[in-house]
């Protein structure tokens, strides 16, 4: 009986020592932490059209006669477009207009396109620029010219590079739209925030030699201008 | 019958009296003196604070001492980074990138000092990205994973890397080798958006070898005061 009581006392004693020792391990570490609170605010790629400017005219016996959209003299009252010229560009000069000029119209209306493709989705940013120009030509005929001039402005906070316009004619015959963008900003034009490019022009015109363009028909086309952050190329 | 009963009682009484007198004699007869030790123990402190930071942009990512170029692409000043100790708590370093964009990279030298009285050893780093609910421009980081071996937090939108220093012992008043904090904005980052992350470094008393998990489990956070 003495042995048993000694054993139980010894056992309790050992347990107490172990318990106290474990307490010492758990609560004995002196330590400290430092903290870095990090925040990253991203900028925005946002480009839009400035203008557009519209001018049109007609070749009379091979001589191009055009209208100054800012002047009432010979101007077609159906002209719709941005009458201010931020770059001082005039499309053509005032001239005596042939009688038939009032039969056709060419309009170019800027707007925001909700279906415009951008990457990534701008869930937080506001699209400041007009990213769509809707061009409508009515009653076009051979030798009728419609010239739409536009430039691209960087409305965002990140420098961008803009590609030259790419035309998708779809089923529209070649010849209706001038696809030569010689009178345009340079390839991979870089724009700082707030900058605008030089003008670029699209000419809608066809001749009697364009036998695939028929009377009383409708033709559509689209033009894309691609812009991206200046320090990355597509596909990287 | 009378003899048997009296014998044991008398003997017992006598014995008790003897013991009682003897104990009295012991109590009153010992010449003694007591010495006293007055003890006071003042404990030291394991403490640290941020002492400085400087940031430099570079390109391209990742950082390479031999090939990385200083500044942003084409020497532009598009994005910017600020870093400073919190004015109300020198254990918190506020790091902010403004107008960041995909591929924007920055390398910060961050310094901290042993402001306590006990040497400590850096035991671990931890980086976490905010993955809570969106709140205005604040969006959660997605698909984040932290590698304790590489000390790198990789998310779809950001990559955050810290340099080592683990195991370095620092005496009171001393500083470890400057550590590095590097941040890279990834292509999937959304425009006009705010992302947040946190970095913690844990140090523990020099004479206890513990791993990173134990250190962080035991240590108070700067927000605890």
Short mmCIF file of C-alpha atoms in Angstrom, two decimals, chain A residues 11-110:
data_model
loop_
_atom_site.label_atom_id
_atom_site.label_comp_id
_atom_site.label_asym_id
_atom_site.label_seq_id
_atom_site.Cartn_x
_atom_site.Cartn_y
_atom_site.Cartn_z
CA UNK A 11 3.37 10.21 -10.85
CA UNK A 12 1.41 13.30 -9.92
CA UNK A 13 4.64 15.13 -9.19
CA UNK A 14 6.09 14.28 -12.59
CA UNK A 15 2.91 15.32 -14.32
CA UNK A 16 2.95 18.63 -12.54
CA UNK A 17 6.53 19.26 -13.59
CA UNK A 18 5.75 18.42 -17.20
CA UNK A 19 2.69 20.62 -17.19
CA UNK A 20 4.61 23.53 -15.79
CA UNK A 21 7.39 22.96 -18.29
CA UNK A 22 4.98 22.96 -21.22
CA UNK A 23 3.45 26.17 -20.01
CA UNK A 24 6.88 27.67 -20.08
CA UNK A 25 7.41 26.61 -23.76
CA UNK A 26 4.02 27.94 -24.98
CA UNK A 27 4.11 31.37 -23.47
CA UNK A 28 7.81 32.07 -23.27
CA UNK A 29 8.57 33.32 -26.83
CA UNK A 30 9.26 37.02 -27.10
CA UNK A 31 8.60 38.16 -30.63
CA UNK A 32 7.50 41.05 -32.82
CA UNK A 33 6.12 41.62 -36.28
CA UNK A 34 6.44 44.52 -38.69
CA UNK A 35 3.84 45.19 -41.33
CA UNK A 36 3.90 46.59 -44.89
CA UNK A 37 0.51 47.86 -46.02
CA UNK A 38 0.61 47.76 -49.84
CA UNK A 39 -1.73 49.50 -52.28
CA UNK A 40 -1.57 49.46 -56.09
CA UNK A 41 -3.73 51.91 -58.04
CA UNK A 42 -3.84 51.19 -61.76
CA UNK A 43 -4.15 53.77 -64.55
CA UNK A 44 -6.30 53.64 -67.62
CA UNK A 45 -5.99 53.19 -71.38
CA UNK A 46 -8.67 55.31 -73.03
CA UNK A 47 -8.65 56.61 -76.57
CA UNK A 48 -11.31 58.22 -78.65
CA UNK A 49 -11.95 60.01 -81.89
CA UNK A 50 -11.69 63.74 -82.17
CA UNK A 51 -13.76 65.26 -84.93
CA UNK A 52 -14.76 63.88 -87.36
CA UNK A 53 -14.67 66.43 -90.12
CA UNK A 54 -16.68 65.78 -93.26
CA UNK A 55 -16.24 67.22 -96.65
CA UNK A 56 -17.56 66.11 -99.97
CA UNK A 57 -17.58 67.03 -103.55
CA UNK A 58 -18.01 65.72 -107.05
CA UNK A 59 -15.86 65.53 -110.11
CA UNK A 60 -17.33 67.51 -112.90
CA UNK A 61 -15.79 66.51 -116.16
CA UNK A 62 -12.81 65.18 -114.25
CA UNK A 63 -12.34 68.26 -112.09
CA UNK A 64 -13.00 67.80 -108.41
CA UNK A 65 -15.35 70.40 -107.03
CA UNK A 66 -15.66 70.40 -103.27
CA UNK A 67 -17.56 72.25 -100.59
CA UNK A 68 -16.25 74.04 -97.56
CA UNK A 69 -18.40 72.68 -94.77
CA UNK A 70 -18.00 75.84 -92.75
CA UNK A 71 -19.42 78.08 -95.44
CA UNK A 72 -23.00 78.46 -96.50
CA UNK A 73 -21.88 79.29 -100.02
CA UNK A 74 -22.69 76.28 -102.07
CA UNK A 75 -22.95 74.18 -98.90
CA UNK A 76 -25.37 71.36 -98.81
CA UNK A 77 -27.74 72.03 -95.88
CA UNK A 78 -27.82 68.28 -95.18
CA UNK A 79 -24.18 68.22 -94.06
CA UNK A 80 -23.88 66.94 -90.50
CA UNK A 81 -20.59 66.80 -88.71
CA UNK A 82 -18.28 68.57 -86.32
CA UNK A 83 -17.96 72.02 -87.71
CA UNK A 84 -15.05 73.02 -85.46
CA UNK A 85 -11.60 72.27 -86.74
CA UNK A 86 -9.13 71.70 -83.87
CA UNK A 87 -6.27 71.23 -86.29
CA UNK A 88 -7.07 73.98 -88.76
CA UNK A 89 -7.74 71.50 -91.49
CA UNK A 90 -9.98 72.45 -94.33
CA UNK A 91 -11.14 69.79 -96.68
CA UNK A 92 -11.23 71.35 -100.03
CA UNK A 93 -12.09 74.93 -100.96
CA UNK A 94 -15.26 76.83 -101.65
CA UNK A 95 -16.23 76.54 -105.26
CA UNK A 96 -19.19 77.06 -107.50
CA UNK A 97 -21.24 73.96 -106.96
CA UNK A 98 -22.91 72.07 -109.77
CA UNK A 99 -26.67 71.88 -109.60
CA UNK A 100 -26.79 68.27 -108.68
CA UNK A 101 -24.88 68.61 -105.38
CA UNK A 102 -27.95 68.70 -103.20
CA UNK A 103 -28.96 65.14 -104.06
CA UNK A 104 -26.40 63.35 -101.90
CA UNK A 105 -25.43 63.47 -98.30
CA UNK A 106 -22.48 62.30 -96.28
CA UNK A 107 -22.64 62.34 -92.55
CA UNK A 108 -20.22 61.22 -89.87
CA UNK A 109 -21.54 61.16 -86.34
CA UNK A 110 -19.36 60.41 -83.31
#
